[in-house]
Amino acid sequence: MNENPIISSVITKLYKQQEKGLQKYGEEVKTSSYDLKGWLEHAQQEAIDFTTYLEAAIQLLEEQVKSKEEMKFYETHEPYYALIKARNIERAMEIYNNDVTADEEKELAESIKEVTALYAATKYSRCTGEDNKTVPIEEVLDDLMNEKEMRLAVDGRLI
């Protein structure tokens, strides 16, 4: 008979769980351990625990997917120039409003455009910092490659 590795794993875990139960309770599971209502209540408690574990796992997966969402690059020229790295356009607008200017009329939504990573890298590598010197290439690469959403460049009049 062909051995299925998944079934083998389940059987191994079943034996380990049985050993754990023996150590904890000092006896094997017997039908006389509970009456029918007791068994149903015990199963219900286990099902509730199982549901809790499933919900925790689902939320963890959603957090991981969200944090791994691919970074994108956005550029706007109005009212002030900015090059922004963010996971989506909504986050890019938040960063613009927080770091550049308060855009209460939401006019930015019409002028912000997604740009390619190559365009953003080229543009950012030619920017100057507050000291009027080109941003060092190591800093450019780090800023482009890390997982942090940020404003990469801003209108020189705001520096």
Tab-separated table of N, CA and C in Angstrom:
chain	number	residue	atom	x	y	z
A	1	MET	N	0.845	-1.186	0.000
A	1	MET	CA	0.000	0.000	0.000
A	1	MET	C	0.882	1.237	0.000
A	2	ASN	N	0.526	2.211	-0.807
A	2	ASN	CA	1.266	3.461	-0.928
A	2	ASN	C	0.993	4.337	0.298
A	3	GLU	N	2.046	4.749	1.023
A	3	GLU	CA	1.859	5.535	2.241
A	3	GLU	C	1.726	7.023	1.900
A	4	ASN	N	0.623	7.593	2.367
A	4	ASN	CA	0.355	9.009	2.144
A	4	ASN	C	1.021	9.803	3.264
A	5	PRO	N	1.942	10.739	2.946
A	5	PRO	CA	2.656	11.481	3.991
A	5	PRO	C	1.734	12.362	4.843
A	6	ILE	N	0.647	12.819	4.286
A	6	ILE	CA	-0.289	13.645	5.044
A	6	ILE	C	-0.998	12.799	6.093
A	7	ILE	N	-1.501	11.627	5.674
A	7	ILE	CA	-2.179	10.720	6.612
A	7	ILE	C	-1.195	10.260	7.681
A	8	SER	N	0.036	9.965	7.294
A	8	SER	CA	1.060	9.561	8.268
A	8	SER	C	1.303	10.654	9.298
A	9	SER	N	1.341	11.885	8.858
A	9	SER	CA	1.527	13.015	9.765
A	9	SER	C	0.362	13.139	10.740
A	10	VAL	N	-0.864	12.962	10.235
A	10	VAL	CA	-2.047	13.031	11.097
A	10	VAL	C	-2.001	11.918	12.151
A	11	ILE	N	-1.653	10.713	11.732
A	11	ILE	CA	-1.578	9.579	12.664
A	11	ILE	C	-0.512	9.833	13.728
A	12	THR	N	0.638	10.352	13.335
A	12	THR	CA	1.701	10.676	14.283
A	12	THR	C	1.221	11.707	15.300
A	13	LYS	N	0.534	12.726	14.813
A	13	LYS	CA	0.015	13.760	15.718
A	13	LYS	C	-1.053	13.195	16.650
A	14	LEU	N	-1.862	12.261	16.151
A	14	LEU	CA	-2.878	11.624	16.980
A	14	LEU	C	-2.219	10.868	18.138
A	15	TYR	N	-1.174	10.114	17.846
A	15	TYR	CA	-0.453	9.393	18.903
A	15	TYR	C	0.178	10.362	19.908
A	16	LYS	N	0.771	11.435	19.404
A	16	LYS	CA	1.377	12.425	20.307
A	16	LYS	C	0.323	13.080	21.195
A	17	GLN	N	-0.840	13.374	20.627
A	17	GLN	CA	-1.926	13.978	21.400
A	17	GLN	C	-2.430	13.001	22.462
A	18	GLN	N	-2.486	11.716	22.111
A	18	GLN	CA	-2.905	10.700	23.075
A	18	GLN	C	-1.913	10.638	24.235
A	19	GLU	N	-0.628	10.678	23.941
A	19	GLU	CA	0.400	10.658	24.992
A	19	GLU	C	0.286	11.899	25.879
A	20	LYS	N	0.041	13.043	25.267
A	20	LYS	CA	-0.121	14.289	26.017
A	20	LYS	C	-1.312	14.179	26.976
A	21	GLY	N	-2.423	13.631	26.472
A	21	GLY	CA	-3.613	13.435	27.304
A	21	GLY	C	-3.365	12.480	28.455
A	22	LEU	N	-2.625	11.408	28.186
A	22	LEU	CA	-2.286	10.451	29.247
A	22	LEU	C	-1.455	11.108	30.337
A	23	GLN	N	-0.501	11.932	29.929
A	23	GLN	CA	0.333	12.634	30.904
A	23	GLN	C	-0.485	13.637	31.710
A	24	LYS	N	-1.414	14.312	31.053
A	24	LYS	CA	-2.204	15.352	31.721
A	24	LYS	C	-3.275	14.759	32.638
A	25	TYR	N	-4.015	13.725	32.142
A	25	TYR	CA	-5.162	13.204	32.888
A	25	TYR	C	-4.890	11.852	33.566
A	26	GLY	N	-3.797	11.189	33.197
A	26	GLY	CA	-3.444	9.921	33.833
A	26	GLY	C	-4.249	8.730	33.361
A	27	GLU	N	-5.110	8.904	32.379
A	27	GLU	CA	-5.890	7.777	31.851
A	27	GLU	C	-6.304	8.053	30.411
A	28	GLU	N	-6.615	6.952	29.698
A	28	GLU	CA	-7.064	7.079	28.323
A	28	GLU	C	-8.495	7.589	28.278
A	29	VAL	N	-8.903	8.079	27.129
A	29	VAL	CA	-10.283	8.512	26.934
A	29	VAL	C	-11.178	7.271	26.996
A	30	LYS	N	-12.217	7.361	27.817
A	30	LYS	CA	-13.187	6.263	27.938
A	30	LYS	C	-14.588	6.842	27.802
A	31	THR	N	-15.495	6.056	27.300
A	31	THR	CA	-16.875	6.533	27.167
A	31	THR	C	-17.478	6.878	28.519
A	32	SER	N	-16.965	6.291	29.572
A	32	SER	CA	-17.526	6.552	30.904
A	32	SER	C	-16.964	7.832	31.538
A	33	SER	N	-16.042	8.509	30.847
A	33	SER	CA	-15.455	9.738	31.394
A	33	SER	C	-16.487	10.843	31.546
A	34	TYR	N	-17.457	10.889	30.640
A	34	TYR	CA	-18.531	11.893	30.674
A	34	TYR	C	-19.839	11.204	30.289
A	35	ASP	N	-20.950	11.841	30.642
A	35	ASP	CA	-22.228	11.396	30.085
A	35	ASP	C	-22.343	12.052	28.703
A	36	LEU	N	-23.418	11.769	27.986
A	36	LEU	CA	-23.567	12.288	26.627
A	36	LEU	C	-23.514	13.806	26.597
A	37	LYS	N	-24.211	14.465	27.531
A	37	LYS	CA	-24.197	15.923	27.577
A	37	LYS	C	-22.775	16.436	27.845
A	38	GLY	N	-22.059	15.770	28.730
A	38	GLY	CA	-20.677	16.161	29.041
A	38	GLY	C	-19.776	16.083	27.820
A	39	TRP	N	-19.936	14.986	27.035
A	39	TRP	CA	-19.142	14.848	25.807
A	39	TRP	C	-19.486	15.946	24.813
A	40	LEU	N	-20.767	16.258	24.673
A	40	LEU	CA	-21.180	17.302	23.730
A	40	LEU	C	-20.658	18.665	24.171
A	41	GLU	N	-20.740	18.952	25.464
A	41	GLU	CA	-20.231	20.236	25.959
A	41	GLU	C	-18.717	20.325	25.773
A	42	HIS	N	-18.014	19.219	26.040
A	42	HIS	CA	-16.560	19.197	25.853
A	42	HIS	C	-16.211	19.431	24.375
A	43	ALA	N	-16.934	18.762	23.487
A	43	ALA	CA	-16.700	18.941	22.046
A	43	ALA	C	-17.004	20.376	21.638
A	44	GLN	N	-18.056	20.956	22.209
A	44	GLN	CA	-18.405	22.338	21.901
A	44	GLN	C	-17.287	23.282	22.333
A	45	GLN	N	-16.742	23.072	23.517
A	45	GLN	CA	-15.636	23.906	24.008
A	45	GLN	C	-14.416	23.785	23.091
A	46	GLU	N	-14.138	22.555	22.668
A	46	GLU	CA	-13.019	22.348	21.736
A	46	GLU	C	-13.286	23.049	20.402
A	47	ALA	N	-14.541	23.002	19.935
A	47	ALA	CA	-14.898	23.662	18.674
A	47	ALA	C	-14.760	25.175	18.801
A	48	ILE	N	-15.142	25.719	19.953
A	48	ILE	CA	-15.000	27.163	20.175
A	48	ILE	C	-13.517	27.537	20.180
A	49	ASP	N	-12.689	26.732	20.863
A	49	ASP	CA	-11.245	26.980	20.844
A	49	ASP	C	-10.719	26.913	19.413
A	50	PHE	N	-11.152	25.910	18.669
A	50	PHE	CA	-10.726	25.733	17.285
A	50	PHE	C	-11.107	26.955	16.447
A	51	THR	N	-12.330	27.447	16.622
A	51	THR	CA	-12.787	28.628	15.896
A	51	THR	C	-11.938	29.846	16.250
A	52	THR	N	-11.582	29.974	17.519
A	52	THR	CA	-10.724	31.070	17.965
A	52	THR	C	-9.355	30.981	17.292
A	53	TYR	N	-8.798	29.776	17.228
A	53	TYR	CA	-7.491	29.595	16.579
A	53	TYR	C	-7.583	29.909	15.088
A	54	LEU	N	-8.676	29.493	14.451
A	54	LEU	CA	-8.859	29.801	13.031
A	54	LEU	C	-8.939	31.306	12.795
A	55	GLU	N	-9.691	32.005	13.646
A	55	GLU	CA	-9.821	33.459	13.492
A	55	GLU	C	-8.467	34.140	13.673
A	56	ALA	N	-7.704	33.705	14.679
A	56	ALA	CA	-6.370	34.283	14.898
A	56	ALA	C	-5.479	34.044	13.676
A	57	ALA	N	-5.537	32.844	13.126
A	57	ALA	CA	-4.718	32.514	11.953
A	57	ALA	C	-5.142	33.341	10.730
A	58	ILE	N	-6.433	33.517	10.553
A	58	ILE	CA	-6.943	34.321	9.432
A	58	ILE	C	-6.473	35.763	9.565
A	59	GLN	N	-6.589	36.324	10.780
A	59	GLN	CA	-6.159	37.713	10.984
A	59	GLN	C	-4.650	37.854	10.786
A	60	LEU	N	-3.877	36.883	11.243
A	60	LEU	CA	-2.431	36.910	11.035
A	60	LEU	C	-2.102	36.879	9.544
A	61	LEU	N	-2.783	36.011	8.807
A	61	LEU	CA	-2.570	35.928	7.365
A	61	LEU	C	-2.911	37.248	6.685
A	62	GLU	N	-4.025	37.864	7.075
A	62	GLU	CA	-4.410	39.158	6.493
A	62	GLU	C	-3.364	40.225	6.788
A	63	GLU	N	-2.826	40.233	8.019
A	63	GLU	CA	-1.774	41.187	8.368
A	63	GLU	C	-0.531	40.963	7.523
A	64	GLN	N	-0.164	39.691	7.327
A	64	GLN	CA	1.021	39.378	6.532
A	64	GLN	C	0.834	39.773	5.079
A	65	VAL	N	-0.343	39.508	4.532
A	65	VAL	CA	-0.624	39.876	3.145
A	65	VAL	C	-0.584	41.387	2.998
A	66	LYS	N	-1.189	42.092	3.946
A	66	LYS	CA	-1.217	43.553	3.892
A	66	LYS	C	0.191	44.131	3.979
A	67	SER	N	1.010	43.574	4.874
A	67	SER	CA	2.358	44.115	5.035
A	67	SER	C	3.261	43.770	3.851
A	68	LYS	N	2.909	42.724	3.124
A	68	LYS	CA	3.709	42.327	1.966
A	68	LYS	C	3.181	42.917	0.659
A	69	GLU	N	2.123	43.714	0.763
A	69	GLU	CA	1.582	44.355	-0.430
A	69	GLU	C	2.722	45.130	-1.101
A	70	GLU	N	2.852	44.969	-2.377
A	70	GLU	CA	3.964	45.557	-3.122
A	70	GLU	C	3.959	47.082	-3.042
A	71	MET	N	5.144	47.620	-2.818
A	71	MET	CA	5.291	49.075	-2.794
A	71	MET	C	5.135	49.623	-4.213
A	72	LYS	N	4.506	50.784	-4.269
A	72	LYS	CA	4.340	51.484	-5.530
A	72	LYS	C	4.897	52.890	-5.362
A	73	PHE	N	5.049	53.563	-6.474
A	73	PHE	CA	5.619	54.904	-6.449
A	73	PHE	C	4.639	55.868	-7.109
A	74	TYR	N	4.532	57.042	-6.496
A	74	TYR	CA	3.574	58.054	-6.961
A	74	TYR	C	4.270	59.400	-7.067
A	75	GLU	N	3.808	60.181	-8.020
A	75	GLU	CA	4.383	61.510	-8.230
A	75	GLU	C	3.247	62.500	-8.450
A	76	THR	N	3.455	63.692	-7.927
A	76	THR	CA	2.519	64.784	-8.188
A	76	THR	C	3.308	66.075	-8.352
A	77	HIS	N	2.751	66.986	-9.094
A	77	HIS	CA	3.399	68.284	-9.317
A	77	HIS	C	2.586	69.428	-8.729
A	78	GLU	N	1.356	69.169	-8.335
A	78	GLU	CA	0.462	70.228	-7.848
A	78	GLU	C	-0.122	69.868	-6.498
A	79	PRO	N	-0.225	70.725	-5.562
A	79	PRO	CA	0.292	72.089	-5.579
A	79	PRO	C	1.816	72.136	-5.393
A	80	TYR	N	2.416	71.097	-4.810
A	80	TYR	CA	3.879	71.027	-4.677
A	80	TYR	C	4.336	69.681	-5.198
A	81	TYR	N	5.541	69.653	-5.767
A	81	TYR	CA	6.092	68.392	-6.269
A	81	TYR	C	6.374	67.442	-5.119
A	82	ALA	N	6.091	66.159	-5.329
A	82	ALA	CA	6.475	65.124	-4.371
A	82	ALA	C	6.588	63.788	-5.092
A	83	LEU	N	7.537	62.992	-4.646
A	83	LEU	CA	7.715	61.612	-5.087
A	83	LEU	C	7.527	60.765	-3.834
A	84	ILE	N	6.581	59.842	-3.883
A	84	ILE	CA	6.173	59.115	-2.681
A	84	ILE	C	6.199	57.614	-2.947
A	85	LYS	N	6.650	56.881	-1.916
A	85	LYS	CA	6.627	55.419	-1.963
A	85	LYS	C	5.548	54.958	-0.989
A	86	ALA	N	4.542	54.222	-1.502
A	86	ALA	CA	3.432	53.773	-0.662
A	86	ALA	C	2.826	52.503	-1.248
A	87	ARG	N	2.036	51.815	-0.432
A	87	ARG	CA	1.414	50.573	-0.875
A	87	ARG	C	0.209	50.807	-1.798
A	88	ASN	N	-0.408	51.982	-1.684
A	88	ASN	CA	-1.555	52.285	-2.549
A	88	ASN	C	-1.735	53.802	-2.624
A	89	ILE	N	-2.598	54.238	-3.508
A	89	ILE	CA	-2.763	55.674	-3.741
A	89	ILE	C	-3.337	56.380	-2.507
A	90	GLU	N	-4.190	55.695	-1.756
A	90	GLU	CA	-4.757	56.310	-0.550
A	90	GLU	C	-3.659	56.628	0.456
A	91	ARG	N	-2.742	55.670	0.642
A	91	ARG	CA	-1.618	55.898	1.567
A	91	ARG	C	-0.697	56.990	1.023
A	92	ALA	N	-0.509	57.039	-0.289
A	92	ALA	CA	0.330	58.080	-0.886
A	92	ALA	C	-0.268	59.457	-0.607
A	93	MET	N	-1.587	59.568	-0.718
A	93	MET	CA	-2.239	60.851	-0.441
A	93	MET	C	-2.109	61.223	1.037
A	94	GLU	N	-2.223	60.233	1.928
A	94	GLU	CA	-2.041	60.503	3.361
A	94	GLU	C	-0.637	61.034	3.632
A	95	ILE	N	0.357	60.386	3.040
A	95	ILE	CA	1.747	60.806	3.229
A	95	ILE	C	1.939	62.222	2.688
A	96	TYR	N	1.368	62.488	1.528
A	96	TYR	CA	1.474	63.832	0.944
A	96	TYR	C	0.853	64.865	1.887
A	97	ASN	N	-0.346	64.584	2.363
A	97	ASN	CA	-1.027	65.527	3.255
A	97	ASN	C	-0.265	65.723	4.565
A	98	ASN	N	0.323	64.660	5.094
A	98	ASN	CA	1.053	64.766	6.362
A	98	ASN	C	2.429	65.401	6.205
A	99	ASP	N	3.136	65.061	5.122
A	99	ASP	CA	4.528	65.494	4.966
A	99	ASP	C	4.716	66.729	4.103
A	100	VAL	N	3.783	67.001	3.219
A	100	VAL	CA	3.987	68.086	2.260
A	100	VAL	C	3.041	69.245	2.534
A	101	THR	N	1.762	68.993	2.428
A	101	THR	CA	0.788	70.074	2.638
A	101	THR	C	-0.575	69.479	2.935
A	102	ALA	N	-1.394	70.231	3.599
A	102	ALA	CA	-2.762	69.788	3.853
A	102	ALA	C	-3.596	70.073	2.615
A	103	ASP	N	-4.078	69.042	1.994
A	103	ASP	CA	-4.871	69.183	0.768
A	103	ASP	C	-6.333	68.945	1.114
A	104	GLU	N	-6.944	69.928	1.771
A	104	GLU	CA	-8.313	69.759	2.238
A	104	GLU	C	-9.320	69.636	1.101
A	105	GLU	N	-9.036	70.206	-0.033
A	105	GLU	CA	-9.975	70.121	-1.146
A	105	GLU	C	-9.824	68.806	-1.910
A	106	LYS	N	-8.859	67.997	-1.555
A	106	LYS	CA	-8.600	66.701	-2.188
A	106	LYS	C	-8.319	66.828	-3.680
A	107	GLU	N	-7.726	67.956	-4.059
A	107	GLU	CA	-7.371	68.161	-5.462
A	107	GLU	C	-6.235	67.238	-5.892
A	108	LEU	N	-5.465	66.790	-4.922
A	108	LEU	CA	-4.333	65.921	-5.217
A	108	LEU	C	-4.781	64.644	-5.921
A	109	ALA	N	-5.932	64.135	-5.583
A	109	ALA	CA	-6.404	62.874	-6.150
A	109	ALA	C	-6.395	62.898	-7.675
A	110	GLU	N	-6.618	64.059	-8.249
A	110	GLU	CA	-6.639	64.162	-9.699
A	110	GLU	C	-5.241	64.305	-10.296
A	111	SER	N	-4.291	64.794	-9.508
A	111	SER	CA	-2.966	65.060	-10.073
A	111	SER	C	-1.923	64.009	-9.708
A	112	ILE	N	-2.174	63.190	-8.708
A	112	ILE	CA	-1.175	62.182	-8.329
A	112	ILE	C	-1.247	61.016	-9.310
A	113	LYS	N	-0.088	60.576	-9.747
A	113	LYS	CA	-0.025	59.499	-10.735
A	113	LYS	C	0.969	58.444	-10.279
A	114	GLU	N	0.633	57.190	-10.553
A	114	GLU	CA	1.576	56.112	-10.267
A	114	GLU	C	2.666	56.138	-11.335
A	115	VAL	N	3.913	55.947	-10.896
A	115	VAL	CA	5.048	55.902	-11.818
A	115	VAL	C	5.773	54.575	-11.617
A	116	THR	N	6.596	54.207	-12.566
A	116	THR	CA	7.317	52.937	-12.458
A	116	THR	C	8.432	53.044	-11.420
A	117	ALA	N	8.864	51.894	-10.934
A	117	ALA	CA	9.964	51.856	-9.963
A	117	ALA	C	11.245	52.407	-10.603
A	118	LEU	N	11.474	52.097	-11.859
A	118	LEU	CA	12.669	52.604	-12.550
A	118	LEU	C	12.633	54.123	-12.651
A	119	TYR	N	11.484	54.683	-13.007
A	119	TYR	CA	11.332	56.132	-13.071
A	119	TYR	C	11.601	56.745	-11.698
A	120	ALA	N	10.984	56.168	-10.646
A	120	ALA	CA	11.160	56.691	-9.285
A	120	ALA	C	12.621	56.613	-8.860
A	121	ALA	N	13.282	55.499	-9.174
A	121	ALA	CA	14.690	55.347	-8.805
A	121	ALA	C	15.556	56.384	-9.509
A	122	THR	N	15.303	56.570	-10.779
A	122	THR	CA	16.073	57.550	-11.546
A	122	THR	C	15.845	58.953	-11.000
A	123	LYS	N	14.597	59.300	-10.813
A	123	LYS	CA	14.243	60.637	-10.327
A	123	LYS	C	14.833	60.875	-8.928
A	124	TYR	N	14.664	59.904	-8.026
A	124	TYR	CA	15.134	60.054	-6.652
A	124	TYR	C	16.662	60.120	-6.596
A	125	SER	N	17.320	59.353	-7.450
A	125	SER	CA	18.795	59.351	-7.436
A	125	SER	C	19.377	60.687	-7.897
A	126	ARG	N	18.571	61.524	-8.525
A	126	ARG	CA	19.031	62.841	-8.993
A	126	ARG	C	18.619	63.968	-8.061
A	127	CYS	N	17.906	63.625	-6.984
A	127	CYS	CA	17.435	64.648	-6.039
A	127	CYS	C	18.562	65.117	-5.128
A	128	THR	N	18.394	66.312	-4.633
A	128	THR	CA	19.330	66.822	-3.637
A	128	THR	C	18.626	66.887	-2.287
A	129	GLY	N	19.418	66.689	-1.250
A	129	GLY	CA	18.888	66.751	0.099
A	129	GLY	C	18.881	68.169	0.626
A	130	GLU	N	18.639	68.297	1.935
A	130	GLU	CA	18.588	69.620	2.558
A	130	GLU	C	19.933	70.345	2.475
A	131	ASP	N	21.018	69.570	2.324
A	131	ASP	CA	22.352	70.165	2.228
A	131	ASP	C	22.710	70.557	0.791
A	132	ASN	N	21.746	70.440	-0.123
A	132	ASN	CA	21.921	70.752	-1.540
A	132	ASN	C	22.882	69.810	-2.258
A	133	LYS	N	23.141	68.655	-1.666
A	133	LYS	CA	23.981	67.639	-2.298
A	133	LYS	C	23.101	66.476	-2.724
A	134	THR	N	23.538	65.811	-3.796
A	134	THR	CA	22.789	64.648	-4.275
A	134	THR	C	22.702	63.603	-3.164
A	135	VAL	N	21.545	62.981	-3.039
A	135	VAL	CA	21.348	61.940	-2.025
A	135	VAL	C	22.304	60.789	-2.351
A	136	PRO	N	23.093	60.330	-1.355
A	136	PRO	CA	24.036	59.227	-1.601
A	136	PRO	C	23.315	57.984	-2.134
A	137	ILE	N	23.934	57.301	-3.057
A	137	ILE	CA	23.312	56.153	-3.722
A	137	ILE	C	22.919	55.071	-2.718
A	138	GLU	N	23.710	54.892	-1.650
A	138	GLU	CA	23.370	53.890	-0.625
A	138	GLU	C	22.038	54.232	0.030
A	139	GLU	N	21.833	55.518	0.301
A	139	GLU	CA	20.575	55.969	0.911
A	139	GLU	C	19.418	55.801	-0.076
A	140	VAL	N	19.673	56.116	-1.333
A	140	VAL	CA	18.646	55.948	-2.366
A	140	VAL	C	18.210	54.487	-2.429
A	141	LEU	N	19.178	53.586	-2.510
A	141	LEU	CA	18.864	52.157	-2.610
A	141	LEU	C	18.138	51.661	-1.365
A	142	ASP	N	18.594	52.077	-0.198
A	142	ASP	CA	17.944	51.652	1.045
A	142	ASP	C	16.500	52.147	1.088
A	143	ASP	N	16.291	53.412	0.765
A	143	ASP	CA	14.939	53.975	0.797
A	143	ASP	C	14.016	53.290	-0.218
A	144	LEU	N	14.554	52.944	-1.365
A	144	LEU	CA	13.733	52.302	-2.394
A	144	LEU	C	13.418	50.855	-2.058
A	145	MET	N	14.320	50.171	-1.348
A	145	MET	CA	14.172	48.737	-1.122
A	145	MET	C	13.518	48.365	0.212
A	146	ASN	N	13.535	49.257	1.197
A	146	ASN	CA	12.959	48.876	2.491
A	146	ASN	C	11.427	48.856	2.411
A	147	GLU	N	10.781	48.371	3.457
A	147	GLU	CA	9.325	48.216	3.469
A	147	GLU	C	8.591	49.434	4.028
A	148	LYS	N	9.298	50.527	4.248
A	148	LYS	CA	8.684	51.708	4.844
A	148	LYS	C	8.059	52.598	3.777
A	149	GLU	N	6.821	52.992	4.020
A	149	GLU	CA	6.188	53.961	3.136
A	149	GLU	C	6.756	55.330	3.492
A	150	MET	N	7.036	56.158	2.483
A	150	MET	CA	7.668	57.449	2.769
A	150	MET	C	7.610	58.414	1.608
A	151	ARG	N	7.857	59.663	1.945
A	151	ARG	CA	8.065	60.695	0.938
A	151	ARG	C	9.538	60.602	0.550
A	152	LEU	N	9.796	60.418	-0.724
A	152	LEU	CA	11.180	60.311	-1.191
A	152	LEU	C	11.744	61.681	-1.545
A	153	ALA	N	10.953	62.467	-2.228
A	153	ALA	CA	11.421	63.789	-2.657
A	153	ALA	C	10.265	64.770	-2.539
A	154	VAL	N	10.643	66.031	-2.363
A	154	VAL	CA	9.642	67.081	-2.191
A	154	VAL	C	10.120	68.344	-2.906
A	155	ASP	N	9.186	69.178	-3.253
A	155	ASP	CA	9.466	70.463	-3.893
A	155	ASP	C	10.563	71.196	-3.110
A	156	GLY	N	11.591	71.627	-3.814
A	156	GLY	CA	12.716	72.312	-3.177
A	156	GLY	C	12.328	73.572	-2.432
A	157	ARG	N	11.244	74.191	-2.824
A	157	ARG	CA	10.796	75.404	-2.129
A	157	ARG	C	10.318	75.111	-0.707
A	158	LEU	N	10.046	73.847	-0.404
A	158	LEU	CA	9.544	73.490	0.932
A	158	LEU	C	10.664	73.070	1.875
A	159	ILE	N	11.878	72.958	1.360
A	159	ILE	CA	12.994	72.517	2.202
A	159	ILE	C	13.589	73.687	2.946
